[in-house]
Amino acid sequence: MAFSPSSLEDDLQCPVCCDLFADPVVLHCSHSFCRLCLDAYWKDQPSKPCPVCRRPFPGRTPPVNLALKNIVEVYKREQEEGADHKHTPGGRAGVRGQRERGEEERGEEEEEEGRCSQHGERLLLYCEVDQEPICMVCHLSKRHRGHRTSPVEEAAEELREEVRASLSKLQARFKTFNKVKQECARTAQYLETQASKTRAQIAEAFEELHHFLRLEENARMGQLEEEVELKTMIMKEKVENLIRKTEAMNNTISQVERELEARDSIFLQAYSKHQESLREKLAGPDPTLVTGALINVASHLGNLKFKVWEKMKENVEFCPVIFDPNTATPCLSVSDGLTSVHDVGHQPSVPLNPERFDRCVCVLGVEPLGPGTHIWEVEVGGREKWNLGVVAESSSRKGELQVHPANGYWALALRDGGRYSASTLPPRELSLKARPSAVRIILDHQQGELSFYNATDMALIYTFRDSFTERLLPFFSPGVMKKGTSVSKAIKVCKADIRVTLDP
């Protein structure tokens, strides 16, 4: 097997000084070094470790490596004999080409085996201070002197574990990013569906208002036209009657004026007749203007918009609390008017946005309740399970919920169709004389009182007393429909009476 001169020279170099061995000695681990290099390395090191493998040397003085010493001497002689050929053109070219090939092979070997770019030695140690692999010469150099080092195998395995741990975290974070990306894409798709449905509902609501306003406009226009027709007919008859009377008077006046110009005998013959005609025309009252002949504009335009609005309130509903569908668990369906909710089973298209309950079957009101008194009623008749109350605006909505005041939940609960309880800790069982079909809830935020009543007879069910430090949201949980039930009964917020009070 042939070796190139550069490869042989690498094998005959001391790992410490990177020069040809001088007085080489061998350790028990079979590694060889120049005697002076080894003595310098062992200075101030009582354990006398091997510069390469770090194994301690048990003896006092290592033996001379005679075989290696002889090989180095033979190599030096051959190198000196080969140097004589440099004076010939052919010899110089051959040595130069050999040297270039050797340098190329050495560079490739260093790259494959991981050798020091500065000293050409194998990278056997890892400097933990500078965080780079180094050779034995680098280890003895001023740059790395006193730095903590470890064998590359140990350092590589330790750092691999560190990288694997970081990679595992990155992979977990990648899964999180990917999950959020998918959820955002689903949210964007659901947003379009939600927007389209909302547009249709707005258009329908305004069409109902427009229809009502058109009917009201036509009715008021009809009343105006009826009045115009009636009063026009009255004035027309009045004018016609006055025309007839004025024509008759005019004829009488013309005739009397002619008789006054006649001879005395003729005038006297017709005197009695003219007098009677004049008395007839002068008899009766004088004509007067018609009272109320004009259009009663005030009745048509006075507070017109208010009157229309007042009539409109008979055809519209007002709920003191409306549901926020963006908080509803995906299995819940909120009505188009946002006043009732019931369970319809899982809806995979609904995104799990941060405001939404994900596991507990709940929904919140949209308007936060601050200082003051707030009252609303909820129809619950027919349901076997529900929760009603309020929740702190900042309370958690994710995962399994522990409904009690310490977690920001104040609620009244029904279970199994007849067991009522208050969400204290532990829950307080309640005894009711009658099962309510509707529950009235009164929140006095400033006084810190939340009361529940049977809306039928206003019998008090329970009152929470606490200090509310933040705004609250109405809280509803209609429960899950039983297996085998095709339609779940809804809970519904009762509409409030609309009253208008006019201040003098």
Short mmCIF file of C-alpha atoms in Angstrom, two decimals:
data_model
loop_
_atom_site.label_atom_id
_atom_site.label_comp_id
_atom_site.label_asym_id
_atom_site.label_seq_id
_atom_site.Cartn_x
_atom_site.Cartn_y
_atom_site.Cartn_z
CA MET A 1 0.00 0.00 0.00
CA ALA A 2 1.52 3.29 -1.08
CA PHE A 3 1.50 6.53 0.98
CA SER A 4 2.03 10.01 -0.38
CA PRO A 5 4.92 12.01 1.14
CA SER A 6 2.47 14.50 2.64
CA SER A 7 0.46 11.73 4.33
CA LEU A 8 3.63 10.12 5.74
CA GLU A 9 4.86 13.50 6.97
CA ASP A 10 1.53 14.05 8.77
CA ASP A 11 1.96 10.74 10.58
CA LEU A 12 5.51 11.67 11.63
CA GLN A 13 4.47 15.01 13.15
CA CYS A 14 4.12 15.60 16.87
CA PRO A 15 0.47 16.47 17.76
CA VAL A 16 1.70 19.28 20.02
CA CYS A 17 4.31 21.16 17.99
CA CYS A 18 3.14 19.94 14.54
CA ASP A 19 6.75 19.36 13.52
CA LEU A 20 8.68 16.13 12.86
CA PHE A 21 9.20 14.13 16.02
CA ALA A 22 12.35 14.97 17.94
CA ASP A 23 13.34 12.36 20.54
CA PRO A 24 9.85 10.82 20.46
CA VAL A 25 8.42 9.08 23.54
CA VAL A 26 5.35 6.85 23.75
CA LEU A 27 2.62 6.73 26.43
CA HIS A 28 0.59 3.72 27.57
CA CYS A 29 -2.29 4.88 25.38
CA SER A 30 0.04 4.45 22.32
CA HIS A 31 0.13 8.19 21.55
CA SER A 32 3.61 9.61 20.84
CA PHE A 33 5.04 13.10 21.39
CA CYS A 34 8.32 14.98 21.38
CA ARG A 35 9.89 14.68 24.84
CA LEU A 36 10.24 18.44 25.22
CA CYS A 37 6.67 19.07 24.04
CA LEU A 38 5.30 16.53 26.52
CA ASP A 39 7.35 17.95 29.40
CA ALA A 40 6.09 21.43 28.59
CA TYR A 41 2.47 20.20 28.45
CA TRP A 42 2.80 18.32 31.77
CA LYS A 43 4.20 21.30 33.58
CA ASP A 44 1.96 22.13 36.57
CA GLN A 45 -0.26 19.08 35.81
CA PRO A 46 0.23 16.42 38.50
CA SER A 47 -2.01 13.81 36.79
CA LYS A 48 0.12 13.90 33.59
CA PRO A 49 -2.75 13.43 31.09
CA CYS A 50 -2.27 12.49 27.45
CA PRO A 51 -2.61 15.66 25.32
CA VAL A 52 -4.79 13.73 22.86
CA CYS A 53 -7.07 11.36 24.85
CA ARG A 54 -6.59 12.89 28.33
CA ARG A 55 -5.78 9.49 29.88
CA PRO A 56 -3.40 9.95 32.84
CA PHE A 57 0.13 8.50 32.58
CA PRO A 58 0.86 6.33 35.65
CA GLY A 59 4.68 6.25 35.38
CA ARG A 60 7.36 8.84 36.00
CA THR A 61 9.18 8.99 32.62
CA PRO A 62 7.77 7.67 29.34
CA PRO A 63 10.03 5.39 27.25
CA VAL A 64 11.62 6.40 23.96
CA ASN A 65 9.73 5.27 20.85
CA LEU A 66 12.77 3.82 19.01
CA ALA A 67 10.83 2.60 16.02
CA LEU A 68 9.31 6.01 15.45
CA LYS A 69 12.65 7.69 16.03
CA ASN A 70 14.29 5.51 13.33
CA ILE A 71 11.49 6.16 10.86
CA VAL A 72 11.83 9.92 11.35
CA GLU A 73 15.57 9.77 10.75
CA VAL A 74 15.10 7.71 7.54
CA TYR A 75 12.43 10.17 6.37
CA LYS A 76 14.74 13.13 6.97
CA ARG A 77 17.54 11.52 4.94
CA GLU A 78 15.20 10.80 2.03
CA GLN A 79 13.99 14.36 2.13
CA GLU A 80 17.56 15.68 2.04
CA GLU A 81 18.44 13.38 -0.91
CA GLY A 82 15.33 14.45 -2.79
CA ALA A 83 16.25 18.10 -2.30
CA ASP A 84 19.30 17.61 -4.58
CA HIS A 85 16.96 17.25 -7.57
CA LYS A 86 15.72 20.83 -7.20
CA HIS A 87 18.73 22.09 -9.23
CA THR A 88 17.50 20.31 -12.38
CA PRO A 89 14.52 21.69 -14.33
CA GLY A 90 12.80 18.32 -14.41
CA GLY A 91 13.47 17.68 -10.75
CA ARG A 92 12.21 21.11 -9.68
CA ALA A 93 9.02 20.70 -11.71
CA GLY A 94 8.46 17.24 -10.31
CA VAL A 95 8.93 18.38 -6.71
CA ARG A 96 6.67 21.40 -7.28
CA GLY A 97 3.94 19.24 -8.81
CA GLN A 98 4.29 16.70 -5.99
CA ARG A 99 4.06 19.46 -3.41
CA GLU A 100 0.95 20.95 -5.04
CA ARG A 101 -0.71 17.55 -5.22
CA GLY A 102 0.22 16.91 -1.60
CA GLU A 103 -1.27 20.24 -0.50
CA GLU A 104 -4.47 19.51 -2.38
CA GLU A 105 -4.73 16.03 -0.85
CA ARG A 106 -3.97 17.43 2.60
CA GLY A 107 -6.70 20.06 2.22
CA GLU A 108 -9.22 17.44 1.19
CA GLU A 109 -8.17 15.16 4.05
CA GLU A 110 -8.42 18.02 6.58
CA GLU A 111 -11.91 18.85 5.34
CA GLU A 112 -13.04 15.21 5.54
CA GLU A 113 -11.43 14.37 8.89
CA GLY A 114 -12.07 17.78 10.53
CA ARG A 115 -8.61 19.26 10.88
CA CYS A 116 -7.51 22.62 12.17
CA SER A 117 -7.30 25.15 9.34
CA GLN A 118 -4.37 26.87 11.08
CA HIS A 119 -2.25 23.93 12.25
CA GLY A 120 -3.54 21.02 10.16
CA GLU A 121 -4.09 18.89 13.27
CA ARG A 122 -7.19 16.87 13.98
CA LEU A 123 -9.86 18.71 15.95
CA LEU A 124 -9.89 16.61 19.11
CA LEU A 125 -11.11 19.15 21.69
CA TYR A 126 -14.03 21.58 22.02
CA CYS A 127 -13.45 24.97 23.62
CA GLU A 128 -16.52 25.75 25.71
CA VAL A 129 -15.53 29.41 26.08
CA ASP A 130 -15.14 30.21 22.37
CA GLN A 131 -17.61 27.47 21.38
CA GLU A 132 -15.47 25.96 18.61
CA PRO A 133 -13.56 22.71 18.01
CA ILE A 134 -9.76 23.06 18.37
CA CYS A 135 -6.63 20.98 17.96
CA MET A 136 -3.97 20.25 20.60
CA VAL A 137 -1.76 23.09 19.36
CA CYS A 138 -4.68 25.53 19.67
CA HIS A 139 -5.27 24.20 23.17
CA LEU A 140 -1.67 25.12 24.14
CA SER A 141 -1.79 28.46 22.38
CA LYS A 142 -2.25 31.78 24.14
CA ARG A 143 -5.70 32.25 22.59
CA HIS A 144 -7.25 29.23 24.34
CA ARG A 145 -4.94 28.95 27.35
CA GLY A 146 -6.92 28.36 30.53
CA HIS A 147 -10.19 27.77 28.65
CA ARG A 148 -12.41 24.90 29.70
CA THR A 149 -12.31 22.14 27.07
CA SER A 150 -13.82 18.69 26.56
CA PRO A 151 -13.35 15.88 23.99
CA VAL A 152 -15.23 16.55 20.77
CA GLU A 153 -17.19 13.31 21.13
CA GLU A 154 -18.56 14.29 24.55
CA ALA A 155 -19.17 17.90 23.52
CA ALA A 156 -20.89 16.86 20.29
CA GLU A 157 -23.23 14.44 22.09
CA GLU A 158 -24.06 17.00 24.79
CA LEU A 159 -24.71 19.75 22.25
CA ARG A 160 -26.69 17.36 20.06
CA GLU A 161 -29.03 16.75 22.99
CA GLU A 162 -29.33 20.51 23.46
CA VAL A 163 -30.10 21.00 19.77
CA ARG A 164 -32.57 18.10 19.85
CA ALA A 165 -34.37 19.73 22.80
CA SER A 166 -34.50 23.08 20.97
CA LEU A 167 -35.63 21.31 17.80
CA SER A 168 -38.39 19.55 19.72
CA LYS A 169 -39.58 22.91 21.06
CA LEU A 170 -39.43 24.41 17.56
CA GLN A 171 -41.41 21.48 16.15
CA ALA A 172 -44.03 21.97 18.88
CA ARG A 173 -44.14 25.70 18.09
CA PHE A 174 -44.44 24.88 14.38
CA LYS A 175 -47.49 22.74 15.18
CA THR A 176 -48.94 25.64 17.18
CA PHE A 177 -48.32 28.09 14.33
CA ASN A 178 -49.81 25.64 11.84
CA LYS A 179 -52.87 25.09 14.03
CA VAL A 180 -53.40 28.84 14.46
CA LYS A 181 -52.90 29.33 10.72
CA GLN A 182 -55.59 26.75 9.95
CA GLU A 183 -57.91 28.28 12.55
CA CYS A 184 -57.37 31.77 11.09
CA ALA A 185 -58.12 30.46 7.60
CA ARG A 186 -61.31 28.85 8.90
CA THR A 187 -62.19 32.08 10.69
CA ALA A 188 -61.73 34.06 7.47
CA GLN A 189 -64.02 31.64 5.64
CA TYR A 190 -66.61 31.75 8.43
CA LEU A 191 -66.37 35.55 8.45
CA GLU A 192 -67.57 35.67 4.84
CA THR A 193 -70.52 33.40 5.66
CA GLN A 194 -71.30 35.47 8.76
CA ALA A 195 -71.10 38.74 6.82
CA SER A 196 -73.39 37.45 4.06
CA LYS A 197 -76.00 36.27 6.56
CA THR A 198 -75.79 39.53 8.54
CA ARG A 199 -76.23 41.61 5.38
CA ALA A 200 -79.34 39.62 4.51
CA GLN A 201 -80.76 40.07 8.02
CA ILE A 202 -80.08 43.83 8.00
CA ALA A 203 -81.73 44.13 4.58
CA GLU A 204 -84.73 42.12 5.79
CA ALA A 205 -85.10 44.22 8.96
CA PHE A 206 -84.94 47.48 7.02
CA GLU A 207 -87.33 46.14 4.40
CA GLU A 208 -89.84 45.52 7.19
CA LEU A 209 -89.31 49.07 8.41
CA HIS A 210 -89.58 50.41 4.88
CA HIS A 211 -92.78 48.42 4.36
CA PHE A 212 -94.25 49.80 7.56
CA LEU A 213 -93.23 53.35 6.63
CA ARG A 214 -94.68 52.95 3.12
CA LEU A 215 -97.98 51.75 4.57
CA GLU A 216 -98.00 54.58 7.08
CA GLU A 217 -97.12 57.10 4.36
CA ASN A 218 -99.92 55.83 2.12
CA ALA A 219 -102.39 55.92 5.01
CA ARG A 220 -101.51 59.49 5.91
CA MET A 221 -101.54 60.55 2.27
CA GLY A 222 -104.99 58.95 1.98
CA GLN A 223 -106.27 60.91 5.00
CA LEU A 224 -104.92 64.11 3.48
CA GLU A 225 -106.58 63.40 0.12
CA GLU A 226 -109.92 62.62 1.81
CA GLU A 227 -109.81 65.93 3.65
CA VAL A 228 -108.81 67.78 0.48
CA GLU A 229 -111.69 66.18 -1.47
CA LEU A 230 -114.28 66.87 1.24
CA LYS A 231 -113.32 70.52 1.79
CA THR A 232 -112.96 71.16 -1.93
CA MET A 233 -116.51 69.88 -2.46
CA ILE A 234 -117.82 72.07 0.39
CA MET A 235 -116.13 75.16 -1.01
CA LYS A 236 -117.36 74.35 -4.49
CA GLU A 237 -120.99 74.15 -3.30
CA LYS A 238 -120.54 77.36 -1.31
CA VAL A 239 -119.18 79.19 -4.35
CA GLU A 240 -121.98 77.90 -6.62
CA ASN A 241 -124.65 79.00 -4.15
CA LEU A 242 -123.09 82.48 -3.89
CA ILE A 243 -122.92 82.70 -7.68
CA ARG A 244 -126.66 82.00 -7.98
CA LYS A 245 -127.56 84.57 -5.33
CA THR A 246 -125.28 87.28 -6.72
CA GLU A 247 -126.70 86.77 -10.23
CA ALA A 248 -130.26 87.17 -8.92
CA MET A 249 -129.29 90.31 -6.98
CA ASN A 250 -127.58 91.72 -10.01
CA ASN A 251 -130.66 91.21 -12.13
CA THR A 252 -132.86 92.93 -9.53
CA ILE A 253 -130.46 95.85 -9.26
CA SER A 254 -130.40 96.32 -13.04
CA GLN A 255 -134.19 96.19 -13.28
CA VAL A 256 -134.75 98.70 -10.43
CA GLU A 257 -132.17 101.06 -11.91
CA ARG A 258 -134.05 101.02 -15.23
CA GLU A 259 -137.40 101.66 -13.52
CA LEU A 260 -135.95 104.61 -11.66
CA GLU A 261 -135.23 106.29 -15.00
CA ALA A 262 -138.81 105.73 -16.27
CA ARG A 263 -141.70 108.33 -16.29
CA ASP A 264 -143.36 109.03 -12.99
CA SER A 265 -146.61 107.27 -13.85
CA ILE A 266 -144.82 104.12 -14.95
CA PHE A 267 -142.49 104.21 -11.88
CA LEU A 268 -145.46 104.54 -9.54
CA GLN A 269 -147.26 101.62 -11.18
CA ALA A 270 -144.23 99.32 -10.56
CA TYR A 271 -143.30 100.76 -7.14
CA SER A 272 -145.03 98.09 -5.04
CA LYS A 273 -143.53 95.29 -7.10
CA HIS A 274 -139.98 96.73 -6.82
CA GLN A 275 -140.31 97.28 -3.11
CA GLU A 276 -141.42 93.69 -2.57
CA SER A 277 -138.52 92.42 -4.72
CA LEU A 278 -136.04 94.54 -2.81
CA ARG A 279 -137.35 93.41 0.58
CA GLU A 280 -137.02 89.79 -0.53
CA LYS A 281 -133.43 90.28 -1.64
CA LEU A 282 -132.51 92.16 1.56
CA ALA A 283 -134.03 89.54 3.80
CA GLY A 284 -131.83 86.83 5.41
CA PRO A 285 -128.34 87.02 6.90
CA ASP A 286 -125.29 88.25 5.09
CA PRO A 287 -122.99 85.55 3.64
CA THR A 288 -119.93 84.51 5.72
CA LEU A 289 -116.71 82.70 5.04
CA VAL A 290 -116.58 78.98 5.73
CA THR A 291 -114.91 78.10 9.03
CA GLY A 292 -112.35 75.27 8.81
CA ALA A 293 -112.25 75.46 5.06
CA LEU A 294 -108.46 75.05 4.92
CA ILE A 295 -106.49 71.81 5.27
CA ASN A 296 -105.74 70.97 8.89
CA VAL A 297 -101.97 70.94 8.28
CA ALA A 298 -101.17 70.63 11.96
CA SER A 299 -103.03 67.33 12.23
CA HIS A 300 -101.02 65.92 9.34
CA LEU A 301 -97.56 67.33 10.10
CA GLY A 302 -97.56 68.05 13.83
CA ASN A 303 -95.00 65.71 15.50
CA LEU A 304 -95.33 63.51 12.44
CA LYS A 305 -92.09 61.56 12.96
CA PHE A 306 -92.81 61.06 16.66
CA LYS A 307 -96.32 59.81 15.96
CA VAL A 308 -95.00 57.41 13.35
CA TRP A 309 -92.28 56.20 15.75
CA GLU A 310 -94.83 55.83 18.55
CA LYS A 311 -96.96 53.69 16.29
CA MET A 312 -93.89 51.80 15.08
CA LYS A 313 -93.00 50.66 18.62
CA GLU A 314 -96.16 48.55 18.60
CA ASN A 315 -94.59 46.49 15.82
CA VAL A 316 -91.02 46.19 17.18
CA GLU A 317 -89.49 44.37 20.15
CA PHE A 318 -86.85 45.48 22.61
CA CYS A 319 -84.80 43.06 24.71
CA PRO A 320 -82.70 44.44 27.57
CA VAL A 321 -80.16 41.67 26.93
CA ILE A 322 -79.16 40.15 23.61
CA PHE A 323 -76.82 37.21 22.99
CA ASP A 324 -73.35 37.58 21.52
CA PRO A 325 -73.08 34.70 18.99
CA ASN A 326 -69.28 35.09 18.88
CA THR A 327 -69.13 33.76 22.47
CA ALA A 328 -71.45 30.78 21.96
CA THR A 329 -70.06 27.25 22.17
CA PRO A 330 -69.96 25.71 18.66
CA CYS A 331 -72.87 23.39 19.52
CA LEU A 332 -75.21 26.32 20.25
CA SER A 333 -77.40 28.12 17.74
CA VAL A 334 -78.47 31.72 18.40
CA SER A 335 -81.68 32.97 16.77
CA ASP A 336 -81.60 35.64 14.06
CA GLY A 337 -82.93 38.19 16.54
CA LEU A 338 -80.18 37.22 19.05
CA THR A 339 -82.79 36.68 21.80
CA SER A 340 -82.97 32.86 22.08
CA VAL A 341 -80.44 30.01 22.05
CA HIS A 342 -80.55 26.21 21.97
CA ASP A 343 -78.31 23.20 21.40
CA VAL A 344 -78.07 21.86 17.83
CA GLY A 345 -75.02 19.60 18.09
CA HIS A 346 -71.46 20.25 16.93
CA GLN A 347 -71.01 22.75 14.10
CA PRO A 348 -67.51 22.17 12.62
CA SER A 349 -67.54 25.39 10.58
CA VAL A 350 -67.65 27.60 13.69
CA PRO A 351 -64.13 28.92 14.51
CA LEU A 352 -62.70 28.72 18.04
CA ASN A 353 -62.02 32.45 18.38
CA PRO A 354 -60.63 33.74 21.74
CA GLU A 355 -64.00 35.13 22.89
CA ARG A 356 -65.82 31.81 22.44
CA PHE A 357 -66.48 29.06 25.00
CA ASP A 358 -64.93 25.89 23.62
CA ARG A 359 -66.12 23.09 25.91
CA CYS A 360 -68.83 24.31 28.28
CA VAL A 361 -72.21 24.94 26.64
CA CYS A 362 -72.48 28.67 27.31
CA VAL A 363 -73.14 32.03 25.71
CA LEU A 364 -72.82 35.61 26.99
CA GLY A 365 -74.76 38.81 26.56
CA VAL A 366 -73.15 41.38 24.32
CA GLU A 367 -73.44 44.52 26.49
CA PRO A 368 -71.24 44.74 29.65
CA LEU A 369 -73.13 45.73 32.80
CA GLY A 370 -71.53 48.50 34.83
CA PRO A 371 -72.71 50.71 37.72
CA GLY A 372 -76.48 50.96 38.13
CA THR A 373 -79.41 48.55 38.27
CA HIS A 374 -80.05 46.10 35.42
CA ILE A 375 -83.15 43.91 35.03
CA TRP A 376 -83.95 41.14 32.54
CA GLU A 377 -86.16 38.05 32.37
CA VAL A 378 -85.40 34.68 30.80
CA GLU A 379 -87.92 32.05 29.70
CA VAL A 380 -86.72 28.61 30.90
CA GLY A 381 -89.93 26.57 30.91
CA GLY A 382 -89.60 23.05 29.50
CA ARG A 383 -85.86 22.66 30.00
CA GLU A 384 -84.37 20.11 32.39
CA LYS A 385 -81.01 21.84 32.77
CA TRP A 386 -79.76 25.43 32.65
CA ASN A 387 -77.51 28.05 34.23
CA LEU A 388 -78.35 31.76 34.47
CA GLY A 389 -76.41 34.64 35.98
CA VAL A 390 -73.49 36.94 35.31
CA VAL A 391 -69.77 36.52 34.74
CA ALA A 392 -66.82 38.88 35.17
CA GLU A 393 -65.67 40.30 31.85
CA SER A 394 -62.12 38.97 32.32
CA SER A 395 -63.05 35.42 33.44
CA SER A 396 -61.78 32.38 31.54
CA ARG A 397 -63.97 30.85 28.85
CA LYS A 398 -61.77 27.93 27.80
CA GLY A 399 -61.76 24.33 29.00
CA GLU A 400 -63.85 22.88 31.80
CA LEU A 401 -65.28 25.74 33.86
CA GLN A 402 -65.65 25.82 37.63
CA VAL A 403 -68.73 28.03 38.02
CA HIS A 404 -68.47 29.86 41.35
CA PRO A 405 -67.76 33.45 42.48
CA ALA A 406 -64.04 32.82 43.07
CA ASN A 407 -63.70 32.26 39.31
CA GLY A 408 -65.92 35.24 38.45
CA TYR A 409 -69.21 33.33 37.95
CA TRP A 410 -72.44 34.05 39.88
CA ALA A 411 -75.22 31.77 38.67
CA LEU A 412 -78.44 29.92 39.47
CA ALA A 413 -78.59 26.34 38.18
CA LEU A 414 -81.21 23.70 37.43
CA ARG A 415 -80.33 20.00 37.17
CA ASP A 416 -82.47 16.94 36.40
CA GLY A 417 -85.57 19.08 36.02
CA GLY A 418 -86.05 19.75 39.73
CA ARG A 419 -82.80 20.35 41.63
CA TYR A 420 -82.02 24.05 41.97
CA SER A 421 -78.74 25.37 43.38
CA ALA A 422 -76.70 28.55 43.73
CA SER A 423 -73.14 28.44 42.40
CA THR A 424 -71.50 29.05 45.75
CA LEU A 425 -68.49 27.01 46.86
CA PRO A 426 -69.68 24.38 47.69
CA PRO A 427 -72.99 24.70 45.75
CA ARG A 428 -76.01 25.59 47.89
CA GLU A 429 -79.11 23.48 47.27
CA LEU A 430 -82.36 25.52 47.04
CA SER A 431 -85.95 24.56 47.75
CA LEU A 432 -88.58 26.24 45.55
CA LYS A 433 -92.34 26.17 46.12
CA ALA A 434 -93.07 26.35 42.42
CA ARG A 435 -91.06 25.63 39.33
CA PRO A 436 -90.57 28.95 37.47
CA SER A 437 -91.30 29.14 33.76
CA ALA A 438 -89.37 32.42 33.63
CA VAL A 439 -86.70 33.86 35.91
CA ARG A 440 -86.27 37.57 36.58
CA ILE A 441 -82.69 38.67 37.27
CA ILE A 442 -81.93 41.97 39.00
CA LEU A 443 -78.34 43.20 39.28
CA ASP A 444 -77.50 46.12 41.52
CA HIS A 445 -73.85 46.59 40.58
CA GLN A 446 -73.09 49.33 43.09
CA GLN A 447 -74.72 47.54 46.03
CA GLY A 448 -73.11 44.24 45.02
CA GLU A 449 -76.37 42.29 44.84
CA LEU A 450 -77.54 39.78 42.24
CA SER A 451 -81.08 38.47 42.86
CA PHE A 452 -83.15 35.79 41.13
CA TYR A 453 -86.98 35.79 41.24
CA ASN A 454 -89.79 33.62 39.94
CA ALA A 455 -91.14 36.01 37.28
CA THR A 456 -94.70 34.71 37.76
CA ASP A 457 -95.21 35.69 41.41
CA MET A 458 -91.90 37.56 42.07
CA ALA A 459 -90.98 35.08 44.81
CA LEU A 460 -87.29 35.47 45.70
CA ILE A 461 -85.18 32.44 44.78
CA TYR A 462 -81.69 33.52 45.87
CA THR A 463 -79.49 36.61 46.28
CA PHE A 464 -75.71 36.80 45.84
CA ARG A 465 -73.93 39.52 47.79
CA ASP A 466 -70.42 40.34 46.67
CA SER A 467 -68.12 43.18 45.66
CA PHE A 468 -68.15 43.52 41.89
CA THR A 469 -64.81 45.11 40.95
CA GLU A 470 -65.27 45.00 37.18
CA ARG A 471 -67.96 45.01 34.55
CA LEU A 472 -70.15 41.92 34.27
CA LEU A 473 -71.73 40.10 31.34
CA PRO A 474 -75.06 38.23 31.37
CA PHE A 475 -74.36 34.49 31.42
CA PHE A 476 -76.50 31.70 29.95
CA SER A 477 -76.05 27.94 29.69
CA PRO A 478 -78.99 26.08 28.09
CA GLY A 479 -77.38 22.67 28.62
CA VAL A 480 -76.98 19.84 26.11
CA MET A 481 -80.04 18.21 24.56
CA LYS A 482 -80.69 14.62 25.58
CA LYS A 483 -79.82 11.72 23.30
CA GLY A 484 -82.69 10.79 21.02
CA THR A 485 -84.05 14.34 21.05
CA SER A 486 -84.24 15.87 17.59
CA VAL A 487 -85.05 19.43 18.70
CA SER A 488 -83.73 21.14 21.83
CA LYS A 489 -85.97 23.62 23.63
CA ALA A 490 -84.56 27.11 23.67
CA ILE A 491 -84.11 29.58 26.48
CA LYS A 492 -85.24 33.04 25.52
CA VAL A 493 -84.76 36.57 26.85
CA CYS A 494 -88.18 38.17 27.38
CA LYS A 495 -88.89 41.42 25.58
CA ALA A 496 -89.41 44.56 27.64
CA ASP A 497 -92.36 46.93 27.45
CA ILE A 498 -91.57 50.16 25.61
CA ARG A 499 -92.95 53.22 27.32
CA VAL A 500 -92.62 56.86 26.31
CA THR A 501 -92.61 59.51 29.02
CA LEU A 502 -92.89 63.14 27.99
CA ASP A 503 -91.37 65.72 30.29
CA PRO A 504 -93.35 69.00 30.48
#
